[in-house]
Coordinates of C-alpha atoms and ligand atoms in Angstrom, one line a residue:
M245 CA -51.8 14.3 -54.0
N246 CA -52.1 17.0 -56.5
E247 CA -51.9 15.8 -60.2
K248 CA -49.9 18.6 -61.6
K249 CA -46.1 18.6 -61.1
A250 CA -45.3 21.5 -58.6
E251 CA -43.2 24.4 -59.9
P252 CA -39.7 24.9 -58.2
G253 CA -39.6 27.7 -55.6
T254 CA -38.8 28.4 -52.1
F255 CA -40.6 27.5 -49.0
V256 CA -39.7 30.0 -45.9
I257 CA -40.5 28.7 -42.5
F258 CA -40.6 31.4 -39.8
G259 CA -39.5 29.4 -36.8
G260 CA -37.7 27.1 -39.0
A261 CA -36.0 25.2 -35.9
G262 CA -39.2 25.4 -33.7
D263 CA -41.4 22.7 -32.5
L264 CA -44.1 23.1 -35.2
S265 CA -41.5 23.0 -37.8
R266 CA -39.6 19.8 -36.6
R267 CA -42.8 17.9 -35.7
K268 CA -44.8 18.6 -38.6
L269 CA -43.8 20.9 -41.3
L270 CA -40.1 19.4 -42.1
P271 CA -41.5 15.7 -42.2
A272 CA -44.3 16.8 -44.4
L273 CA -42.1 18.7 -46.7
A274 CA -39.6 15.8 -46.8
R275 CA -42.6 13.3 -47.5
L276 CA -43.6 15.7 -50.4
F277 CA -40.2 15.6 -51.8
E278 CA -39.9 11.9 -51.4
R279 CA -43.1 11.4 -53.5
G280 CA -41.7 13.8 -56.1
D281 CA -44.3 16.5 -55.6
L282 CA -42.2 19.3 -53.9
D283 CA -39.0 17.7 -55.2
R284 CA -37.8 21.1 -56.6
V285 CA -38.5 23.2 -53.7
H286 CA -36.0 24.7 -51.4
V287 CA -36.6 25.3 -47.5
V288 CA -35.3 28.3 -45.7
G289 CA -35.5 28.0 -42.0
L290 CA -35.6 31.3 -40.2
S291 CA -34.6 32.2 -36.6
R292 CA -33.7 35.2 -34.5
E293 CA -30.4 33.7 -33.5
P294 CA -27.9 32.8 -36.0
I295 CA -28.0 28.9 -36.5
G296 CA -26.1 28.2 -39.8
D297 CA -27.0 25.9 -42.5
D298 CA -25.2 22.9 -41.0
A299 CA -26.7 22.9 -37.5
F300 CA -30.2 23.6 -39.2
R301 CA -29.6 20.5 -41.3
R302 CA -28.6 18.5 -38.2
I303 CA -31.8 19.6 -36.2
A304 CA -33.9 18.7 -39.3
A305 CA -32.2 15.5 -39.9
D306 CA -32.8 14.4 -36.3
A307 CA -36.6 15.5 -36.7
L308 CA -36.9 13.4 -39.9
V309 CA -35.3 10.4 -38.3
Q310 CA -37.8 10.7 -35.6
A311 CA -40.6 11.0 -38.0
G312 CA -39.5 7.6 -39.7
R313 CA -38.2 9.1 -43.1
P314 CA -35.5 6.7 -44.6
P315 CA -31.8 7.8 -44.5
N316 CA -31.5 8.4 -48.0
V317 CA -34.3 10.5 -48.2
V318 CA -33.2 12.7 -45.3
E319 CA -29.8 13.2 -46.6
R320 CA -31.0 14.4 -50.0
F321 CA -33.8 16.5 -48.6
C322 CA -31.5 18.0 -46.2
H323 CA -29.3 19.5 -49.0
R324 CA -32.3 21.8 -49.8
L325 CA -32.3 23.2 -46.5
H326 CA -31.0 26.7 -45.7
A327 CA -30.8 28.6 -42.4
H328 CA -31.2 32.3 -42.1
S329 CA -31.1 34.6 -39.1
L330 CA -33.3 37.5 -39.0
G331 CA -31.6 38.9 -36.0
R332 CA -33.3 41.2 -33.4
N333 CA -33.1 44.4 -35.3
G334 CA -36.4 44.2 -37.0
D335 CA -36.3 45.6 -40.6
D336 CA -32.5 45.0 -41.3
G337 CA -33.3 41.2 -40.9
Y338 CA -36.0 41.1 -43.8
H339 CA -33.8 43.1 -46.1
S340 CA -31.1 40.5 -45.6
L341 CA -33.7 37.9 -46.2
A342 CA -34.6 39.4 -49.4
A343 CA -30.9 39.3 -50.5
R344 CA -30.7 35.7 -49.2
L345 CA -33.7 34.6 -51.0
T346 CA -32.3 36.0 -54.3
A347 CA -29.2 34.4 -53.8
I348 CA -30.5 31.1 -53.3
E349 CA -33.0 31.4 -56.2
E350 CA -29.9 32.5 -58.6
I351 CA -27.6 29.5 -57.2
H352 CA -30.4 26.9 -57.6
G353 CA -32.0 28.2 -60.7
L354 CA -35.3 28.8 -58.8
P355 CA -37.9 31.0 -60.0
Q356 CA -39.3 33.7 -57.5
N357 CA -42.1 31.3 -56.1
R358 CA -42.2 31.9 -52.5
V359 CA -44.5 30.6 -49.6
Y360 CA -43.9 32.1 -46.0
Y361 CA -45.0 29.8 -43.2
L362 CA -45.8 32.1 -40.1
A363 CA -45.1 29.8 -37.4
V364 CA -44.7 32.6 -34.9
P365 CA -47.0 33.6 -32.0
P366 CA -50.3 35.1 -32.9
D367 CA -49.4 38.6 -31.9
A368 CA -46.4 38.5 -34.2
V369 CA -48.3 37.7 -37.4
T370 CA -49.1 41.5 -38.3
Q371 CA -45.6 42.8 -37.4
T372 CA -44.0 40.0 -39.6
S373 CA -46.2 40.7 -42.5
A374 CA -45.4 44.3 -42.3
C375 CA -41.7 43.7 -42.3
L376 CA -42.0 41.3 -45.3
S377 CA -43.9 44.1 -46.9
A378 CA -41.3 46.7 -46.2
A379 CA -38.5 44.5 -47.6
G380 CA -40.6 44.1 -50.8
L381 CA -41.2 40.2 -50.1
T382 CA -45.0 40.3 -50.4
S383 CA -44.9 40.2 -54.2
S384 CA -42.5 38.6 -56.6
R385 CA -42.1 37.7 -60.3
G386 CA -43.6 34.2 -59.3
F387 CA -46.2 33.4 -56.8
T388 CA -46.3 34.7 -53.1
R389 CA -48.3 33.0 -50.6
V390 CA -48.5 33.2 -46.8
I391 CA -49.6 30.6 -44.5
V392 CA -51.1 31.8 -41.1
E393 CA -51.5 29.3 -38.2
K394 CA -54.4 29.5 -35.6
P395 CA -55.4 30.8 -33.3
F396 CA -56.8 33.4 -35.9
G397 CA -57.7 36.3 -33.5
R398 CA -59.3 35.9 -29.9
D399 CA -62.8 37.0 -30.8
L400 CA -64.6 38.7 -33.4
A401 CA -62.8 42.2 -32.8
S402 CA -59.5 40.9 -32.9
A403 CA -60.2 38.7 -35.9
E404 CA -61.4 41.5 -37.7
T405 CA -58.4 43.6 -37.0
L406 CA -56.2 40.8 -37.9
N407 CA -58.0 40.4 -41.2
D408 CA -57.8 44.1 -41.8
E409 CA -54.1 44.2 -41.1
L410 CA -53.3 41.2 -43.2
H411 CA -55.3 42.5 -46.1
R412 CA -53.0 45.6 -46.0
Y413 CA -50.1 43.5 -47.1
F414 CA -51.5 40.4 -48.9
Q415 CA -54.6 39.8 -51.1
E416 CA -57.0 37.2 -49.9
T417 CA -55.8 34.9 -52.6
Q418 CA -52.4 34.8 -51.2
I419 CA -53.6 33.9 -47.6
Y420 CA -53.8 30.5 -46.4
R421 CA -55.4 30.4 -43.0
I422 CA -54.5 26.7 -41.8
D423 CA -56.8 24.5 -39.7
H424 CA -55.1 21.2 -39.7
Y425 CA -58.2 19.2 -39.4
L426 CA -59.4 20.1 -42.9
G427 CA -56.2 18.4 -44.1
K428 CA -57.3 15.0 -42.5
E429 CA -58.2 12.6 -45.0
T430 CA -61.4 11.6 -43.0
V431 CA -62.4 15.1 -42.9
Q432 CA -62.0 15.6 -46.7
N433 CA -64.0 12.4 -47.1
L434 CA -67.1 14.0 -45.5
L435 CA -67.7 15.8 -48.6
V436 CA -67.2 12.6 -50.7
F437 CA -69.2 10.5 -48.3
R438 CA -72.1 13.1 -48.6
F439 CA -72.1 14.1 -52.0
A440 CA -70.6 11.2 -54.1
N441 CA -73.3 8.8 -52.5
S442 CA -76.9 9.4 -53.0
I443 CA -78.1 7.0 -50.3
F444 CA -76.7 9.2 -47.4
E445 CA -77.6 12.5 -48.9
S446 CA -81.2 11.7 -49.0
L447 CA -81.3 10.7 -45.5
W448 CA -79.3 14.0 -44.6
N449 CA -82.0 16.1 -43.2
R450 CA -84.5 17.1 -40.5
E451 CA -87.1 14.4 -41.7
R452 CA -84.5 11.4 -41.1
V453 CA -82.1 12.9 -38.5
R454 CA -82.9 13.4 -35.1
A455 CA -79.7 14.8 -33.7
V456 CA -75.9 15.2 -34.7
E457 CA -73.0 15.0 -32.2
I458 CA -69.5 16.1 -32.8
T459 CA -66.9 15.0 -30.2
V460 CA -63.2 15.7 -30.3
A461 CA -61.9 14.0 -27.1
E462 CA -58.2 13.8 -26.2
E463 CA -56.2 11.7 -23.8
L464 CA -53.7 14.4 -23.6
G465 CA -53.8 17.2 -21.0
V466 CA -52.5 20.6 -21.3
G467 CA -48.8 19.2 -21.5
S468 CA -46.0 21.9 -21.8
R469 CA -48.4 24.5 -23.5
A470 CA -50.0 26.1 -20.5
G471 CA -48.8 29.4 -21.5
Y472 CA -50.7 29.3 -24.7
Y473 CA -53.6 27.2 -23.5
D474 CA -54.4 29.1 -20.5
K475 CA -55.1 32.2 -22.5
S476 CA -57.1 30.1 -24.9
G477 CA -59.2 27.4 -23.4
A478 CA -61.1 24.8 -25.2
L479 CA -63.6 27.1 -26.9
R480 CA -60.9 29.1 -28.7
D481 CA -58.5 26.3 -29.2
M482 CA -60.8 23.4 -30.5
V483 CA -64.5 24.7 -30.8
Q484 CA -64.3 27.9 -32.8
N485 CA -62.0 26.1 -35.3
H486 CA -61.6 22.5 -35.6
I487 CA -65.2 21.4 -34.5
T488 CA -66.8 24.2 -36.3
Q489 CA -65.0 23.2 -39.5
L490 CA -66.5 19.7 -39.0
L491 CA -69.9 21.2 -38.3
T492 CA -69.9 23.2 -41.4
L493 CA -68.8 20.1 -43.6
V494 CA -71.7 18.0 -42.0
A495 CA -74.6 20.7 -42.3
M496 CA -73.6 22.5 -45.7
E497 CA -75.6 22.2 -48.7
V498 CA -74.2 20.6 -51.8
P499 CA -71.7 23.4 -53.6
S500 CA -72.1 24.4 -57.3
A501 CA -68.6 22.8 -58.0
F502 CA -65.9 21.1 -56.2
E503 CA -63.8 24.1 -55.7
A504 CA -62.7 26.4 -53.1
Q505 CA -65.1 29.4 -53.7
A506 CA -68.0 27.3 -54.1
I507 CA -67.2 25.1 -50.9
R508 CA -66.4 28.2 -48.6
Y509 CA -69.7 30.0 -49.9
E510 CA -71.8 26.9 -48.6
K511 CA -69.6 26.8 -45.3
I512 CA -70.1 30.6 -44.5
K513 CA -74.0 30.0 -45.0
V514 CA -74.0 27.4 -42.4
L515 CA -72.1 29.6 -40.1
R516 CA -74.6 32.4 -40.7
S517 CA -77.5 30.2 -40.0
I518 CA -76.6 29.1 -36.5
A519 CA -78.8 30.5 -34.0
P520 CA -77.4 32.6 -31.2
I521 CA -76.2 29.9 -28.6
D522 CA -78.1 30.1 -25.1
C523 CA -75.7 30.2 -22.2
E524 CA -77.8 27.4 -20.6
D525 CA -76.9 25.2 -23.6
V526 CA -73.2 25.4 -22.7
V527 CA -71.2 23.5 -20.2
R528 CA -67.5 24.4 -19.4
G529 CA -65.6 21.8 -17.6
R530 CA -62.0 21.6 -16.2
Y531 CA -60.3 18.2 -15.4
V532 CA -59.3 17.5 -12.0
A533 CA -56.7 14.7 -11.0
G534 CA -57.6 11.4 -12.1
K535 CA -56.4 8.4 -14.0
V536 CA -56.0 8.1 -17.9
N537 CA -55.3 4.6 -19.2
G538 CA -54.3 3.6 -15.6
I539 CA -51.8 6.1 -15.1
D540 CA -52.3 9.0 -12.6
V541 CA -52.6 12.5 -14.1
P542 CA -52.7 15.9 -12.3
G543 CA -55.7 18.3 -12.5
Y544 CA -55.5 21.3 -14.9
L545 CA -54.8 23.6 -12.0
D546 CA -51.7 21.6 -10.9
E547 CA -50.3 21.3 -14.5
E548 CA -46.8 23.3 -14.8
G549 CA -47.2 26.7 -15.9
V550 CA -51.1 27.1 -14.9
P551 CA -51.6 30.3 -13.0
A552 CA -53.1 29.9 -9.6
G553 CA -57.0 30.6 -9.7
S554 CA -57.2 30.1 -13.5
E555 CA -60.7 30.2 -15.0
T556 CA -59.8 28.5 -18.1
E557 CA -62.0 25.6 -19.4
T558 CA -60.3 22.4 -20.7
L559 CA -63.7 21.0 -22.0
V560 CA -66.8 22.6 -23.6
A561 CA -70.0 20.9 -24.5
M562 CA -72.8 22.6 -26.1
R563 CA -76.0 22.4 -28.0
L564 CA -76.7 24.7 -30.9
A565 CA -79.3 25.0 -33.8
V566 CA -78.5 25.4 -37.5
D567 CA -81.6 27.4 -38.7
T568 CA -81.9 26.1 -42.2
W569 CA -84.6 24.3 -44.0
R570 CA -82.6 21.1 -44.0
W571 CA -81.8 21.2 -40.1
Q572 CA -84.7 23.1 -38.5
G573 CA -85.3 21.5 -35.1
V574 CA -82.4 19.1 -35.2
P575 CA -80.0 19.7 -32.2
F576 CA -76.2 19.7 -32.9
Y577 CA -74.2 18.6 -29.7
L578 CA -70.5 19.8 -29.9
R579 CA -68.1 18.5 -27.4
S580 CA -64.4 18.7 -27.0
G581 CA -62.2 18.1 -23.9
K582 CA -58.7 17.2 -22.8
R583 CA -58.0 14.4 -20.5
M584 CA -60.9 12.4 -21.4
K585 CA -61.4 8.6 -21.2
S586 CA -60.0 8.0 -24.8
R587 CA -59.0 9.9 -27.8
S588 CA -61.8 9.9 -30.3
T589 CA -62.9 12.2 -32.9
Q590 CA -66.4 11.2 -34.0
I591 CA -69.4 12.6 -35.9
V592 CA -72.5 10.6 -34.8
V593 CA -75.7 11.2 -36.8
H594 CA -78.8 9.8 -35.0
F595 CA -81.5 8.9 -37.3
R596 CA -85.1 9.0 -36.2
D597 CA -86.7 6.0 -35.1
V598 CA -89.5 4.1 -36.9
P599 CA -92.9 5.9 -36.5
V600 CA -94.6 2.7 -34.9
S601 CA -92.3 -0.3 -33.8
L602 CA -93.7 -3.4 -35.4
F603 CA -92.0 -5.5 -32.7
R604 CA -92.9 -3.4 -29.6
N605 CA -95.1 -6.4 -28.1
V606 CA -92.4 -9.0 -28.7
V607 CA -89.3 -7.4 -27.7
S608 CA -88.6 -5.3 -24.9
G609 CA -86.2 -2.2 -24.6
L610 CA -86.2 -1.7 -28.2
D611 CA -85.2 1.9 -28.0
T612 CA -82.2 2.2 -30.3
P613 CA -82.8 4.2 -33.6
D614 CA -80.1 3.8 -36.4
V615 CA -76.9 5.7 -35.9
L616 CA -74.1 6.5 -38.3
V617 CA -70.7 6.9 -36.7
I618 CA -68.1 8.5 -38.6
T619 CA -64.7 8.2 -37.1
V620 CA -62.3 11.0 -38.0
Q621 CA -59.6 9.5 -35.9
P622 CA -58.0 7.2 -34.4
D623 CA -59.1 4.0 -36.4
E624 CA -60.5 6.1 -39.2
G625 CA -63.7 5.0 -41.0
F626 CA -67.5 4.8 -40.3
S627 CA -70.1 2.4 -39.3
L628 CA -73.7 2.2 -39.6
H629 CA -75.4 0.7 -36.7
F630 CA -78.8 -1.0 -37.1
D631 CA -80.9 -3.8 -35.6
V632 CA -81.0 -7.4 -36.8
K633 CA -82.9 -10.5 -35.7
I634 CA -80.7 -12.9 -33.6
P635 CA -81.0 -16.3 -35.2
G636 CA -83.3 -18.7 -33.2
Q637 CA -85.8 -18.4 -30.3
P638 CA -86.8 -16.4 -28.5
F639 CA -87.3 -13.5 -30.8
R640 CA -84.8 -11.1 -30.2
L641 CA -83.0 -8.2 -31.9
Q642 CA -79.4 -7.0 -31.7
R643 CA -77.7 -4.0 -32.7
V644 CA -74.9 -4.6 -35.4
P645 CA -72.5 -2.3 -37.2
L646 CA -71.8 -2.2 -40.8
S647 CA -68.3 -1.1 -40.6
F648 CA -65.7 0.5 -43.3
K649 CA -62.1 1.0 -41.9
Y650 CA -59.7 2.9 -43.8
N651 CA -56.7 0.9 -42.8
Q652 CA -58.2 -2.4 -44.0
A653 CA -58.9 -0.7 -47.4
F654 CA -56.1 1.5 -47.9
A655 CA -52.2 1.2 -47.4
E656 CA -51.5 4.5 -46.3
M657 CA -52.9 8.1 -44.9
P658 CA -51.2 11.0 -45.6
E659 CA -50.7 13.3 -42.7
A660 CA -52.9 16.6 -42.7
Y661 CA -49.7 18.9 -43.0
E662 CA -48.7 17.1 -46.3
T663 CA -52.0 17.5 -48.0
L664 CA -52.3 21.0 -46.8
L665 CA -48.6 22.2 -47.7
S666 CA -49.0 20.6 -51.1
D667 CA -52.2 22.5 -51.6
V668 CA -50.7 25.8 -50.8
W669 CA -47.8 25.2 -53.3
H670 CA -50.2 24.4 -55.8
G671 CA -52.5 27.5 -55.0
D672 CA -55.5 25.6 -54.0
Q673 CA -57.6 27.3 -51.2
T674 CA -60.3 24.5 -50.8
L675 CA -59.0 23.3 -47.4
F676 CA -58.2 26.7 -46.0
V677 CA -60.2 29.1 -44.1
H678 CA -61.5 32.3 -45.8
A679 CA -61.5 35.6 -44.0
D680 CA -65.4 35.7 -43.7
E681 CA -65.5 32.2 -42.4
V682 CA -63.2 33.1 -39.5
L683 CA -65.4 36.0 -38.7
E684 CA -68.7 34.3 -38.9
S685 CA -67.3 31.5 -36.5
W686 CA -66.1 34.1 -34.1
R687 CA -69.5 35.9 -34.3
I688 CA -71.0 32.7 -32.9
Y689 CA -68.8 32.1 -30.0
T690 CA -67.9 35.6 -28.9
P691 CA -71.1 36.0 -26.8
L692 CA -69.9 33.1 -24.9
L693 CA -66.5 34.4 -24.5
E694 CA -67.9 37.5 -23.1
H695 CA -70.4 35.9 -20.6
P696 CA -68.8 32.5 -20.0
P697 CA -70.9 30.1 -18.0
P698 CA -69.1 28.9 -14.7
V699 CA -66.5 26.1 -15.1
V700 CA -67.4 22.7 -13.4
P701 CA -65.0 19.9 -12.6
Y702 CA -64.7 16.4 -14.3
V703 CA -62.4 13.7 -13.2
A704 CA -59.5 13.0 -15.8
G705 CA -60.0 9.8 -17.7
T706 CA -63.9 10.1 -17.8
S707 CA -66.2 11.3 -20.5
G708 CA -66.7 14.7 -19.0
P709 CA -68.7 16.2 -16.4
P710 CA -72.5 14.9 -15.8
E711 CA -73.7 18.6 -16.5
A712 CA -72.5 17.8 -20.2
D713 CA -74.7 14.7 -20.5
R714 CA -77.7 16.7 -19.2
L715 CA -77.6 18.7 -22.3
T716 CA -78.8 16.1 -24.4
A717 CA -82.5 16.4 -25.2
S718 CA -83.5 13.0 -24.4
G719 CA -81.6 12.8 -21.1
K720 CA -80.3 9.5 -22.0
G721 CA -76.8 10.4 -22.8
L722 CA -76.7 10.8 -26.5
W723 CA -73.0 11.1 -26.5
T724 CA -71.7 7.8 -28.0
P725 CA -67.9 7.7 -28.6
E726 CA -67.4 4.1 -29.7
Ligands
BG6_959 C1 -54.5 21.7 -31.9 C2 -54.7 22.3 -30.6 O1 -54.9 22.7 -32.8 O2 -55.1 20.6 -32.0 C3 -54.4 21.2 -29.6 O3 -54.1 23.4 -30.2 C4 -54.8 19.8 -29.8 O4 -54.6 21.6 -28.1 C5 -54.6 19.7 -31.2 O5 -54.4 18.9 -28.8 C6 -55.4 18.3 -31.5 O6 -55.1 17.9 -32.9 P1 -55.2 16.3 -33.4 O7 -54.8 16.4 -34.8 O8 -54.2 15.4 -32.5 O9 -56.6 16.0 -33.2

């Protein structure tokens, strides 16, 4: 949590009663309120249709109870909620919003500190920003910040346009492009793990590392989001943002300071070093009917809302190279899929084997170099796997883990959105994505979007198509979810 007490102000949510707001934003704000971090912040939920304060408070209260917030917190927090309708007439609604914000600020003695969370469809981001600007809401006597949700563009060209348009209305220092993976404790811990512990950093290079795998596997299918997902697919939905963020944190050099600019600079350097990806090194998959956790699930094409003949992928696996001195020759394997065997986000670092095995004549099948598994979720933690001698005779070795589990060491893990919303309020951009970072990431993947490899099927509830296994150089199935 941020050390400094947060200034008072107003947090404005576009889509205040919408799904993201109910599931993530309001519970996170309530938690920050409860902890005394954002306890002097009022929340304005915006909608097209008139809702009214009472109805909005009821919607919020239901969501907070579901999220497990205690009744006294729900009640106190709800007093700080206000609803406002933008109506359907464009600019007028924004002028009335300006008047409403001023009124709320006057009544509650708040300075003009304002954060806008644009939980709106991607194609509405520019228009919303333009309307805010026309109503004089993009600057104030306090601070004004805007949070933009992913997807940030569909490819390099559209992301460039979106950046340019946003920069017409906001300075880069006002823009917070959110990637919720960066708010996860275990993702933040990657920097600590690497740069606060000299033992790992000294192994973190091509001399010692044979390959790195990053897997984000989900059990869930597309659910009710086919309308969005079918236009997106796994590459845009997960790889271009979440997985690429994990990759930059694993591959980056040590930043000159623990602050936003220095960290973003190193991440951008990694992205610029990624060699063009060969189509041969990419597998796109789509789940067909199968069983997940013993329950029958339909294939992607039979999910509600998926258009017939869809060519969208629900899994991407790829091999890429980070052409830096540190990583030259080390393959990075990235993989993300829906309806996989289990939910697991892991970074697996495969270390090189010993140059000559002392035990090769005594023990057979000794082909297991050391592995570090960083589990981002669930069951957060990490484990280092290495060989030990099994006590007694005959002489045999066994792979054992040296493990650390967050839930055994710490009482609670804040939700990603808690951390991120608090950081926005405190003006810390470290965990947000810079304009250049977005562009560099699209630069890597846009050629694949323009010339996508064919989609191959995989059975729901498995670890993906066999084609993905063949990507791994050893051919021995390097993918290793625990
Ligand atoms: C979102 C994607 O950004 O991340 C979803 O749009 C995905 O498709 C989700 O399910 C995964 O997030 P988490 O935190 O559950 O790993």
